[in-house]
Coordinates of C-alpha atoms and ligand atoms in Angstrom, one line a residue:
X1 CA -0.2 -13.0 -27.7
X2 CA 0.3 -16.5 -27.8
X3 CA -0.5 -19.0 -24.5
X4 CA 2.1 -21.0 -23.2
X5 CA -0.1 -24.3 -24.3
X6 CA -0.8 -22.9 -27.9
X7 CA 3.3 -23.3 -27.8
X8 CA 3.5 -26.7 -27.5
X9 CA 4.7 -29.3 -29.9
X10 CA 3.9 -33.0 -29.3
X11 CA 7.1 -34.5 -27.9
X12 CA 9.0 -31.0 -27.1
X13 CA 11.4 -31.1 -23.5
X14 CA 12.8 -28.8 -21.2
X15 CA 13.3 -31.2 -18.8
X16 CA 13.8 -34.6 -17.6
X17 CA 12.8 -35.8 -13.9
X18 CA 15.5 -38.4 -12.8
X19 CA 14.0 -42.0 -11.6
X20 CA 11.6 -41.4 -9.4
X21 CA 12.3 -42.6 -5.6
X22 CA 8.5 -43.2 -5.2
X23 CA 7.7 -46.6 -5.6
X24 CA 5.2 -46.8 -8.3
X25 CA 2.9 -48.5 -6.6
X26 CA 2.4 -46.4 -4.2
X27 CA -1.3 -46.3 -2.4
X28 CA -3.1 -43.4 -3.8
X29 CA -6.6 -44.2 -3.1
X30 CA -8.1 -44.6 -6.5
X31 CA -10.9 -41.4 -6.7
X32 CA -8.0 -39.2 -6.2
X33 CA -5.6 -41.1 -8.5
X34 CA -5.8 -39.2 -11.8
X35 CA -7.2 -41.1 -14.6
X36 CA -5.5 -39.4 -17.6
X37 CA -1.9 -37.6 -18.5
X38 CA -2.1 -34.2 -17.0
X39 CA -2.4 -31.9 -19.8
X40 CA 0.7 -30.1 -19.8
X41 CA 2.2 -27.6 -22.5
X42 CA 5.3 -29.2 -24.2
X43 CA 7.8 -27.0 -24.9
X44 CA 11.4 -26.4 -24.5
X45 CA 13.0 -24.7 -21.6
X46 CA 13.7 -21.7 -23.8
X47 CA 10.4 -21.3 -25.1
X48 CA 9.1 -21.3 -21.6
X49 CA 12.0 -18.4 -20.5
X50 CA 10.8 -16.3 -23.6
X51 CA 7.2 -17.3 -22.6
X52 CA 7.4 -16.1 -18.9
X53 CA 10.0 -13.2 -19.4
X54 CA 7.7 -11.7 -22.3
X55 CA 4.9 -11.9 -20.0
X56 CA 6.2 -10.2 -17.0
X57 CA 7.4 -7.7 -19.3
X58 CA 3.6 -6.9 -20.1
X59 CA 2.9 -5.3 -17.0
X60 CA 4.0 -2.1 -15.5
X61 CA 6.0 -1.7 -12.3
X62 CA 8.4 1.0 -10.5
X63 CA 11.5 -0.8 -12.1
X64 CA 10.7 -0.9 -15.7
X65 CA 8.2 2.6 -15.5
X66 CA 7.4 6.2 -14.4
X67 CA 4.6 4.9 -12.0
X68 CA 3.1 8.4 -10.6
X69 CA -0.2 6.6 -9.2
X70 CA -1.4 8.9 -5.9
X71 CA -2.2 7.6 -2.8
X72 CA 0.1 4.9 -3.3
X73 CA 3.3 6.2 -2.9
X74 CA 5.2 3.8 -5.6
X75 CA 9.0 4.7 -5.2
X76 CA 11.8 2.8 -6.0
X77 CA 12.8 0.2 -3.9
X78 CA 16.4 0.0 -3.6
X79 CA 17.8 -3.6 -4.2
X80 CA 20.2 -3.1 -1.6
X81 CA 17.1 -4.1 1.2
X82 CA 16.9 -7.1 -1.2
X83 CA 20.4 -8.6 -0.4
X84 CA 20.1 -7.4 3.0
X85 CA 16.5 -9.7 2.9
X86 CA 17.8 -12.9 1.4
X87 CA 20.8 -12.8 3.5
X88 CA 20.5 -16.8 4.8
X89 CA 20.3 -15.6 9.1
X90 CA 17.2 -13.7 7.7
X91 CA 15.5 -15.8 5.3
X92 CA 16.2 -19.5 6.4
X93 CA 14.8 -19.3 9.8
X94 CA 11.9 -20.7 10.4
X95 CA 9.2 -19.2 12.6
X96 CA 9.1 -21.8 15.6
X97 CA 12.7 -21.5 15.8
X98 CA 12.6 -19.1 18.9
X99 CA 9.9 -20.8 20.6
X100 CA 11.9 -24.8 20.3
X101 CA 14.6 -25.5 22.8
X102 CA 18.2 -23.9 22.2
X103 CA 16.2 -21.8 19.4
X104 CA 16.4 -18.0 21.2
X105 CA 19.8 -18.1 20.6
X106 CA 19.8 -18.8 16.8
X107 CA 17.5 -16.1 16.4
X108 CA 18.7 -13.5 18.2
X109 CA 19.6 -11.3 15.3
X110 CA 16.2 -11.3 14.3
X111 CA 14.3 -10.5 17.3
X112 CA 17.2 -7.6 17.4
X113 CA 15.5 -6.4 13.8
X114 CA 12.0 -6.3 15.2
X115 CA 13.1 -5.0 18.6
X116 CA 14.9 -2.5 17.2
X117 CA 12.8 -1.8 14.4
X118 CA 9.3 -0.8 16.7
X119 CA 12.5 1.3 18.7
X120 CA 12.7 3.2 15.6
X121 CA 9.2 3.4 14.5
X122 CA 8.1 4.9 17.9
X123 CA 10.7 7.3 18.0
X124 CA 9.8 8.3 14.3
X125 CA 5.9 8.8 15.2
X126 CA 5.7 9.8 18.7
X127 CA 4.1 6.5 19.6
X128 CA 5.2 4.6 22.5
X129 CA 5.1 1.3 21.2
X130 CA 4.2 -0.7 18.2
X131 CA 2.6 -4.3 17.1
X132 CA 4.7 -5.5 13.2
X133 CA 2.3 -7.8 12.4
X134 CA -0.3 -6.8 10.3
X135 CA 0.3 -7.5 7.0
X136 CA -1.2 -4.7 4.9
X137 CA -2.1 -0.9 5.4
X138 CA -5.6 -1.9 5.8
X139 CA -5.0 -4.9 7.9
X140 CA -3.2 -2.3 10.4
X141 CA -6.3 -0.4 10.3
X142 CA -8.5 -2.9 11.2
X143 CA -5.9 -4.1 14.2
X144 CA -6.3 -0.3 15.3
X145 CA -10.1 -0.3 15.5
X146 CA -10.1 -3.5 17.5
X147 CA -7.5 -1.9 20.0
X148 CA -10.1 0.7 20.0
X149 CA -12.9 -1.5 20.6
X150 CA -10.8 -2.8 23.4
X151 CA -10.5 0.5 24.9
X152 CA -14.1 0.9 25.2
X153 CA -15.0 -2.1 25.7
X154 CA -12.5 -2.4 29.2
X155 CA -13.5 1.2 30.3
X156 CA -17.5 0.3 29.7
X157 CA -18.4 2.6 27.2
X158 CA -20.9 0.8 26.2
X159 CA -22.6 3.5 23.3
X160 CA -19.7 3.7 21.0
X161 CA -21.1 3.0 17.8
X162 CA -19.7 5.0 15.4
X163 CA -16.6 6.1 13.7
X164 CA -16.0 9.4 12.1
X165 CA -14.0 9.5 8.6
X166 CA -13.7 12.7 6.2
X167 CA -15.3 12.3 2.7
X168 CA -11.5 12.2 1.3
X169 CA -10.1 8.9 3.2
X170 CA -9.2 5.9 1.2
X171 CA -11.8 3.5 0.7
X172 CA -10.7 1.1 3.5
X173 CA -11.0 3.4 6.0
X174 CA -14.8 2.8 6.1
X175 CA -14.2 -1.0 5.1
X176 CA -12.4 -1.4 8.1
X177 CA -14.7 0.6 10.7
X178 CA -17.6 -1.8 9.4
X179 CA -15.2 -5.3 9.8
X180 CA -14.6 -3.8 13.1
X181 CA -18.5 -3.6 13.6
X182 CA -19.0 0.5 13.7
X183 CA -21.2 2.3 11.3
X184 CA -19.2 5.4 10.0
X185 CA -20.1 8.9 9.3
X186 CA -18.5 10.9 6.6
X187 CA -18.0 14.8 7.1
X188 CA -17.2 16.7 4.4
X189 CA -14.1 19.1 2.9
X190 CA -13.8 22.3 3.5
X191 CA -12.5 24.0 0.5
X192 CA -9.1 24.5 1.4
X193 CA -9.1 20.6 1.1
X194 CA -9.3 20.2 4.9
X195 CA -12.1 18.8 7.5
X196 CA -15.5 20.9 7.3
X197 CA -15.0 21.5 11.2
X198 CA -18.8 22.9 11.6
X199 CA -19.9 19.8 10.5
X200 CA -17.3 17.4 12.9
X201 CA -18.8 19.5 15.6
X202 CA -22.6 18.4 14.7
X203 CA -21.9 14.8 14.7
X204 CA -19.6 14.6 17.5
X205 CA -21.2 12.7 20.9
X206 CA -20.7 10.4 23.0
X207 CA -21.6 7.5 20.2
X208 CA -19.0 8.2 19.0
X209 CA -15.8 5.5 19.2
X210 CA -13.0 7.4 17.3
X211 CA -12.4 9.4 13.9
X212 CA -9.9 7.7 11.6
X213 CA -7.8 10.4 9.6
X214 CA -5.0 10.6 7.1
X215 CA -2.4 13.8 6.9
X216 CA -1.5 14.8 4.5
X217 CA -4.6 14.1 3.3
X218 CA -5.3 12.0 -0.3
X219 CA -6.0 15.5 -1.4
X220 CA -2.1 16.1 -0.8
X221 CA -2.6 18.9 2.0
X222 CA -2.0 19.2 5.4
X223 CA -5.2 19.6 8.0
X224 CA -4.0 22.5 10.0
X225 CA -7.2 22.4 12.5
X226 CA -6.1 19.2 14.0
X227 CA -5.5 20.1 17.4
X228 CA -9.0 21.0 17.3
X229 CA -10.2 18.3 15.9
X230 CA -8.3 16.3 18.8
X231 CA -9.7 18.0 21.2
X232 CA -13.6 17.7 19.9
X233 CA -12.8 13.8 19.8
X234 CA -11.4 13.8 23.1
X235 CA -13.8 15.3 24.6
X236 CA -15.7 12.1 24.0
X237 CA -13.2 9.6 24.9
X238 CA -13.1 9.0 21.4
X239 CA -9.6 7.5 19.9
X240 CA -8.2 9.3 16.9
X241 CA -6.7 7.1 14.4
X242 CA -3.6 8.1 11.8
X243 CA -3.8 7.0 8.7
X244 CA -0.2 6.4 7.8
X245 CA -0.1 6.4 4.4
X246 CA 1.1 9.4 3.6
X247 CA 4.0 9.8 6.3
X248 CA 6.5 10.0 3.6
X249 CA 5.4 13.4 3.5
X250 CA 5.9 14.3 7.6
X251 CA 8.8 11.7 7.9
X252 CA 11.1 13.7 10.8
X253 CA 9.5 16.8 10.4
X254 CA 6.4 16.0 12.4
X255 CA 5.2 13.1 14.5
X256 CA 1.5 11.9 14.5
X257 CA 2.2 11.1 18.0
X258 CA 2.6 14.8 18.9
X259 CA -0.3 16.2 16.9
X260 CA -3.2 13.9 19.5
X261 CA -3.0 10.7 17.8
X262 CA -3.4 7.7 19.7
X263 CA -3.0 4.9 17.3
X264 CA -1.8 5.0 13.5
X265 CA -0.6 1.8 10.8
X266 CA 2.6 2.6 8.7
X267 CA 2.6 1.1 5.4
X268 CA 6.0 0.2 5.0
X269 CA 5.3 -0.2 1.2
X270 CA 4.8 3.0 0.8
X271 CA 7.1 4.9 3.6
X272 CA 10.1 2.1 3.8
X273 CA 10.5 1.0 0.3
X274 CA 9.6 -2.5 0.7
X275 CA 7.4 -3.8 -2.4
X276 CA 3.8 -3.5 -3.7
X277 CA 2.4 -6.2 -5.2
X278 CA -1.0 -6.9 -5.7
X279 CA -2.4 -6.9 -3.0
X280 CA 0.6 -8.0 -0.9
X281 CA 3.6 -9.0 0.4
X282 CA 3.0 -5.6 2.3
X283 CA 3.3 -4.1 5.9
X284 CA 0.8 -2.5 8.2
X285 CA 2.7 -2.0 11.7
X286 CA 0.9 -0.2 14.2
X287 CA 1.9 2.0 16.6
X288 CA 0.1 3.0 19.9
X289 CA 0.0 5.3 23.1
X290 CA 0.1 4.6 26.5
X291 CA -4.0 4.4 26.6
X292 CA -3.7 1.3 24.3
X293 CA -0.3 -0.6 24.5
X294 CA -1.7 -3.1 26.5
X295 CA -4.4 -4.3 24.2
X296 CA -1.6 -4.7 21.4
X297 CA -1.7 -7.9 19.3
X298 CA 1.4 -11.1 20.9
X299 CA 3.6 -11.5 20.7
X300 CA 5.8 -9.0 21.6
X301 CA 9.6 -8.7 21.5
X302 CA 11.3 -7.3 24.6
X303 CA 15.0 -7.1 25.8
X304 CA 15.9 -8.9 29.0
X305 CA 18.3 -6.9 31.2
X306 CA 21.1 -8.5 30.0
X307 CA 20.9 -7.2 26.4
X308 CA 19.1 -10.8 25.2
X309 CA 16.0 -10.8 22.7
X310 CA 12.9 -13.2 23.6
X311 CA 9.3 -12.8 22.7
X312 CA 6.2 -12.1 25.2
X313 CA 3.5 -13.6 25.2
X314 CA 2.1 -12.2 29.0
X315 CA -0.3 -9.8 28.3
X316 CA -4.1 -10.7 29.3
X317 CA -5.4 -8.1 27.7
X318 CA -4.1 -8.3 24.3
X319 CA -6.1 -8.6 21.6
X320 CA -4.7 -11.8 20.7
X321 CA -3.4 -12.7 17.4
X322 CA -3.8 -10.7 14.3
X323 CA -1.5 -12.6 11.9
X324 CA 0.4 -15.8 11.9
X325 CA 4.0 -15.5 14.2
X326 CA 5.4 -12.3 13.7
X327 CA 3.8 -10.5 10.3
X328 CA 5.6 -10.1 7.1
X329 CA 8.9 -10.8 8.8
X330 CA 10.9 -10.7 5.1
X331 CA 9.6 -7.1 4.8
X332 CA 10.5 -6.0 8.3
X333 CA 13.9 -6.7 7.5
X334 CA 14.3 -4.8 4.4
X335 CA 12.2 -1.8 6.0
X336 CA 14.9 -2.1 9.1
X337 CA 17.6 -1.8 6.1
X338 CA 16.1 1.0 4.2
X339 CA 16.5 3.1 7.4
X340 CA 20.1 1.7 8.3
X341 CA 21.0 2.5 4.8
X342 CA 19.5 6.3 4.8
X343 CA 19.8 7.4 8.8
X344 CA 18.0 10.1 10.4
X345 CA 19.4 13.2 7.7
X346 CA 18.6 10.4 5.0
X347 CA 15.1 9.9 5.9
X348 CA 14.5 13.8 6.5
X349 CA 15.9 14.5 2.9
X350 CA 13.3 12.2 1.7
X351 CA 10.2 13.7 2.6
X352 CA 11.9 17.1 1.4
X353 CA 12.3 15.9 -1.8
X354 CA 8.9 13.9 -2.1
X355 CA 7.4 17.1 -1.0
X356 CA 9.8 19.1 -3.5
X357 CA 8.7 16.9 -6.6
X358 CA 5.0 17.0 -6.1
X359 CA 5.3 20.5 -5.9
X360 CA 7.5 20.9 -9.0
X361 CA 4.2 18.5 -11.3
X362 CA 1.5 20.1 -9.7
X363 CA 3.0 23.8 -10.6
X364 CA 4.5 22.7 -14.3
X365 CA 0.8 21.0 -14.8
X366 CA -1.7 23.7 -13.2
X367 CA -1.4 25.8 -16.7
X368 CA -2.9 23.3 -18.4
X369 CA -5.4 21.1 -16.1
X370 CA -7.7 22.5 -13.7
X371 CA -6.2 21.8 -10.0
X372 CA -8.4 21.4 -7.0
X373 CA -6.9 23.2 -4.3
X374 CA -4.5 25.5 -5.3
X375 CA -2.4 25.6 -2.5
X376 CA 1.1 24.5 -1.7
X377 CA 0.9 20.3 -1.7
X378 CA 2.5 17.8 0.3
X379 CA 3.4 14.5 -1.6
X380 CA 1.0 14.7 -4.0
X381 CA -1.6 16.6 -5.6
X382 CA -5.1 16.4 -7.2
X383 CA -6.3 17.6 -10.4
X384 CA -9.8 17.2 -12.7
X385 CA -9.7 16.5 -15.7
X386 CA -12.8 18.2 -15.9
X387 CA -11.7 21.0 -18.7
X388 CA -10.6 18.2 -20.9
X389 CA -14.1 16.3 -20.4
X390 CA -16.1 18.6 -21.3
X391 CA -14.5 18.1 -25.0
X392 CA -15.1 15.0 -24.5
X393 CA -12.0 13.6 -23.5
X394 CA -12.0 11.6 -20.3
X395 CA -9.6 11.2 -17.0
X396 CA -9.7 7.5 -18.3
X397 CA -9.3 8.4 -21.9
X398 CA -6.1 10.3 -20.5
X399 CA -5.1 7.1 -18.8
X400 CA -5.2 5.1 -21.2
X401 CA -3.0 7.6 -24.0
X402 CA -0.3 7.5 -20.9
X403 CA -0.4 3.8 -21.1
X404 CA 0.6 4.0 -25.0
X405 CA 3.5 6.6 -23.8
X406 CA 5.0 4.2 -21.4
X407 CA 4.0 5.8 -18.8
X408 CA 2.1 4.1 -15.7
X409 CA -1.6 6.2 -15.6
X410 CA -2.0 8.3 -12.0
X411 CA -4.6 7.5 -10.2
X412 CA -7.9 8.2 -11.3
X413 CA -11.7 8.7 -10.1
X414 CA -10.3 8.7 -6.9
X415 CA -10.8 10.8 -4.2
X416 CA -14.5 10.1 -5.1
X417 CA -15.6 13.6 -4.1
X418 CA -13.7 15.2 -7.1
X419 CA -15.4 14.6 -10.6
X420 CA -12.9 13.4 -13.4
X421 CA -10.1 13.3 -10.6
X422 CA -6.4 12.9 -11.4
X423 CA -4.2 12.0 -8.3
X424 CA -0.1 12.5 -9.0
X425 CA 2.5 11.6 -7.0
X426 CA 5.6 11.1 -8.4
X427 CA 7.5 10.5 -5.1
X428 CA 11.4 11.6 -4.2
X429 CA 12.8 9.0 -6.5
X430 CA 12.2 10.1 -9.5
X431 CA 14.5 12.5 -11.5
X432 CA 13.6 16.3 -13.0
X433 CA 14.1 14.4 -16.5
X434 CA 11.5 11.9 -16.3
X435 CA 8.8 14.2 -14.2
X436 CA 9.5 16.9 -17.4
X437 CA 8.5 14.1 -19.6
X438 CA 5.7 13.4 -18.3
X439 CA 4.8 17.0 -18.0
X440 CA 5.3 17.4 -21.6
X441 CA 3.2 13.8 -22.1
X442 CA 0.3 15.3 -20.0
X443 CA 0.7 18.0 -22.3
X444 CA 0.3 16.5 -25.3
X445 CA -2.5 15.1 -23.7
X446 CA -4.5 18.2 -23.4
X447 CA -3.4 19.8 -27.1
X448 CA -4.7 16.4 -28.3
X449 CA -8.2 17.0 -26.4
X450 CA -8.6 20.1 -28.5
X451 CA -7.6 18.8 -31.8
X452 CA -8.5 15.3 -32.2
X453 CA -10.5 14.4 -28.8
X454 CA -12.4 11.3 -30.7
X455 CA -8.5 9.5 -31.1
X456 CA -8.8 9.0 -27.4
X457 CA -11.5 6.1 -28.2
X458 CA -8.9 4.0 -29.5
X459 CA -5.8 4.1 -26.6
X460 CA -4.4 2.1 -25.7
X461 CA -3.3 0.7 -28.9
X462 CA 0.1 -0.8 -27.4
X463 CA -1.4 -3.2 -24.8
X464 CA -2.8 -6.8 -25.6
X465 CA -6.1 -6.0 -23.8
X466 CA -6.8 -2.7 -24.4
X467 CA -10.5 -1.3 -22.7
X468 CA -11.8 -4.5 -20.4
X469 CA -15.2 -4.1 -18.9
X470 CA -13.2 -3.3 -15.3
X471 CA -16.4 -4.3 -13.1
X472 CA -16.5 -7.4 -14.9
X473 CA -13.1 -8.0 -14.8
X474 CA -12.8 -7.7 -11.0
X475 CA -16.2 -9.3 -10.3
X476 CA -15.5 -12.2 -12.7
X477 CA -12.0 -13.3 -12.5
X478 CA -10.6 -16.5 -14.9
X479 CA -7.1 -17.2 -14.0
X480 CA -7.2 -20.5 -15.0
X481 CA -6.7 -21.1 -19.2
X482 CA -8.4 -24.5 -18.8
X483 CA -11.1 -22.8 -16.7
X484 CA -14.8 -24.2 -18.2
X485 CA -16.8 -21.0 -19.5
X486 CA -19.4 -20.5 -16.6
X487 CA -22.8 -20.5 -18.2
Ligands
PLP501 C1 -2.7 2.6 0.5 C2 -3.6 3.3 1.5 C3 -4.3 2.5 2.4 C4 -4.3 1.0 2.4 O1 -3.1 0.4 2.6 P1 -2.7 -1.0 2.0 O2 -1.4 -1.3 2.5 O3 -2.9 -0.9 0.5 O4 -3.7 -2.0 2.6 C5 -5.1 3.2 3.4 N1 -5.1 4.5 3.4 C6 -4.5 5.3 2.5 C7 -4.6 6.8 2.5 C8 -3.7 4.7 1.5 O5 -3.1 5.4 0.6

C-alpha cells in the first residue's frame, strides 16, 4: 500500500488558502517560528479522497462486516440515532450554556434528554438513580468502586480492603478495583460456568469492600446462585457491583436492581447502540440504590416543580467530578433515541432475539468445535478451539483464515481460564443468512484443520500486515510516518 507522502508530485494541489488575514509579520517568537517549509504531501484533492477512503476501507467495522467478537456486543447502530445526534439543538450547544445567564432556557431540551434518560435507565435496572458521566464501561466501573469507597469510608469501615471478582470477569474488572486502591481476589467457576460458591464462602469477611460481577457472565450463562451470593456479601456490608455489559441479554426480562445489586455501569455501546471506537467515544452510566445516591458524581439534573430542567450541584457528599460537564453528551442523545425509536416491546424483542441468535451459532457450531458449557446460552457463547489445536491449528490460526473470508475474527484467548478460547456473539442484528455463512466459514475452518492444517501459517493473505508481533505492536506504537526510528 502506498503512503499518502509517497503520492506526492512536486507542485500537485488540492487546494488553495485565500489571502491570508494574518498580517505577515506577525510576532511569533523566533524558537517557535519554524525554520523550513513544513513537509507536506502534494497531491490532488482526489488523490487524497482515494487515499483516505481506501484506507478506512482497510479496517473492519459493524457497517462494512459480520463482526461476531464476544464480550463486546458489536450490533448495528442504526443511523437514525445519527440524525437524531447531529440535530443542531443537540450538537451546537455548548457546555457552559446552562450554567451562563438566560442559558437554562436554551437548553432545556437537553437537560430533558438526560433527565429523562437516567428516568429510563432506573426504571430499566431497578436502580433508583443514575450518574451519565463516565465515559467508558470501565470508566463506570471505576466511578462505582469510588461510590463504594465512599460508603465505607462515611460509615467507618475502616478494614475494607478487598474486592471479590470471579476468574471469568473482563479484564478491567480487576484494573479498576486496583485504580480504586483494593487488592482483588479471584474465585473460581464452577463447571456449569457459574461462581464456585464453596470457595466465595472461604474468602468472604469483613475485609471485604464488595464483589464486582457480570450476568450473564463472559461465559454467556446466567449465575443462578445469586441471591446467595448477595446475601454472603451482605452479610459483610459489602456492596455488590453489576457488570453491565451484558444487559442486552436481561433487557426487560430482569433487573440487576431486583437480583441485590447496589450499583452497576451500562455500556451504552454495547446495550444502546451508540458506537465503538477504539477505545471511545463510549458510555459508562452508572446506576445506584438508595445506600449510595448520595455519593453520586455532580452534577445532577433534577426537575423543578414546575416541569423546568436545571442541574445540581448541592450535594456535599458527592464524589465530585468524574468527567468534564456532563459525559459523552453526543452519545446520550442517540442512546435516548435508540429507546424512543424501539419502546418498551422493542427493547424486550431485542434481548429475545440476541438470546435467540447466540443460541442458533452455538447449537449449528457445537458438532464441530468443542463448547465449554453445554448448556442453554445467553448472548453469547464460548467454545475451544482445543480439538483443532491439537492438529496443530490454532484459535489465532482460525482468526486469521476468518479475516481472509471477510469475516471480523470472534474473540479469542479470552476468558483467560479457557485454553484456545473462541467467544461468539453475533448479537440480534444480524440475519439467519449471514450467521449460516459464517457457520459454514467456521466449518471450512475445521475440514481445513484436518486436511491441510500447515496452510493456516500463511492467513491472512488478504490484509496489508498480515501476522504483527501484537505485544510489540501495542507496547511500541508509531503513528507518526515521519516518526525517527527509536534506537
Ligand atoms: C466491554 C466490557 C467492559 C468494559 O467496557 P468498556 O466500555 O469497553 O470500557 C467491562 N466488562 C465487560 C464484561 C465487558 O464486556
Amino acid at each position: 500500500m502506498q503512503l499518502i507522502f509517497e503520492r506526492s508530485v512536486q507542485g500537485r494541489r488540492g487546494f488553495r488558502f485565500g489571502d491570508s488575514d494574518v498580517p505577515t509579520k506577525a510576532q511569533v517568537p523566533l524558537k517557535y517560528a519554524r525554520q523550513e517549509d513544513a513537509p507536506l504531501p502534494e497531491v490532488s484533492e482526489l488523490d487524497a479522497v482515494r487515499h483516505y477512503t481506501h484506507l478506512s476501507q482497510l479496517n473492519f467495522s459493524i457497517d462494512t462486516h459480520f463482526y461476531p467478537l464476544g464480550s463486546c456486543t458489536m450490533k448495528y447502530n442504526p443511523k437514525f440515532t445519527e440524525s437524531i445526534a447531529r440535530l443542531a439543538g443537540f450538537a451546537d450547544l455548548h457546555p457552559l450554556l446552562p450554567q451562563l445567564a438566560g442559558g437554562e432556557k436554551l437548553t432545556q431540551g437537553a437537560l430533558e434528554v438526560l433527565y429523562e434518560l437516567e428516568q429510563w435507565m432506573c426504571e430499566m435496572t431497578g436502580f433508583k438513580a443514575f450518574t451519565l458521566q463516565p465515559l467508558a464501561g470501565a470508566h463506570g466501573e471505576l466511578t462505582g468502586l469510588m461510590l463504594m469507597a465512599a460508603y465505607h469510608k462515611t460509615k467507618g469501615n475502616t478494614k475494607k480492603r478487598y474486592v471479590i471478582i470471579p476468574d471469568s470477569a473482563h479484564g478491567t474488572n480487576p484494573a479498576s478495583a486496583a485504580i480504586a486502591g483494593y487488592q482483588t481476589v479471584a474465585i473460581p467457576s464452577n463447571k456449569n460456568g457459574g461462581m464456585d460458591l464453596e470457595a466465595l464462602k472461604a474468602a468472604v469477611n469483613d475485609e471485604v469492600a464488595g464483589l464486582m460481577m457480570t450476568i450473564p457472565s463472559t461465559y454467556g450463562v446466567f449465575e443462578s446462585n445469586i441471591e446467595e451470593i448477595a446475601r454472603l456479601i451482605h452479610s459483610v456490608d459489602g456492596i455488590m457491583y453489576y457488570d453491565g455489559a451484558n444487559l442486552n441479554a436481561m433487557l426487560g426480562r430482569c433487573r440487576p436492581g431486583d437480583l441485590g445489586f447496589d450499583v452497576m455501569h451500562i455500556n451504552t455501546h454495547k446495550t444502546f447502540t451508540t458506537p465503538h471506537g477504539g477505545g471511545g467515544p463510549g458510555a459508562g452510566p452508572v446506576g445506584v440504590n438508595a445506600k449510595l445516591e448520595k455519593f453520586l458524581p455532580i452534577s445532577r439534573v433534577i426537575k423543578r416543580s414546575g416541569g423546568t430542567f436545571t442541574l445540581n450541584y448541592d450535594y456535599p457528599d458527592s464524589i465530585g467530578y468524574v468527567a468534564s460537564f456532563y459525559g459523552n453528551f453526543a452519545l446520550l442523545v442517540r442512546a435516548y433515541a435508540y429507546m424512543l425509536m424501539l419502546g418498551q416491546e422493542g427493547l424486550i424483542e431485542t434481548s429475545h432475539h440476541a438470546v435467540l441468535n447466540a443460541n442458533y451459532l452455538m447449537t449449528k457450531l457445537k458438532k464441530h468445535y468443542k463448547l465449554c458449557f453445554d448448556r442453554l446460552c445467553m448472548h453469547e457463547s464460548v467454545f475451544s478451539a482445543s480439538r483443532q489445536a491439537a492438529r496443530g491449528v490454532h484459535a489465532i490460526d482460525i482468526a486469521k483464515f476468518l479475516i481472509d473470508q471477510q469475516i471480523h475474527p470472534p474473540t479469542v484467548y479470552f476468558p483467560i481460564s479457557v485454553s484456545e478460547a473462541m467467544m461468539i456473539e453475533p448479537t440480534e442484528t444480524e440475519s439467519k443468512q449471514t450467521m449460516d455463512h459464517f457457520v459454514e466459514k467456521m466449518i471450512e475452518a475445521d475440514e481445513l484443520s484436518k486436511t491441510n492444517p500447515s496452510i493456516f501459517k500463511e492467513f491472512p493473505k488478504t490484509m496489508p500486515i498480515s501476522r504483527p508481533d501484537e505485544v510489540k505492536a501495542a507496547r511500541d506504537v508509531k503513528i507518526s510516518y515521519f516518526l525517527p526510528d527509536a534506537d
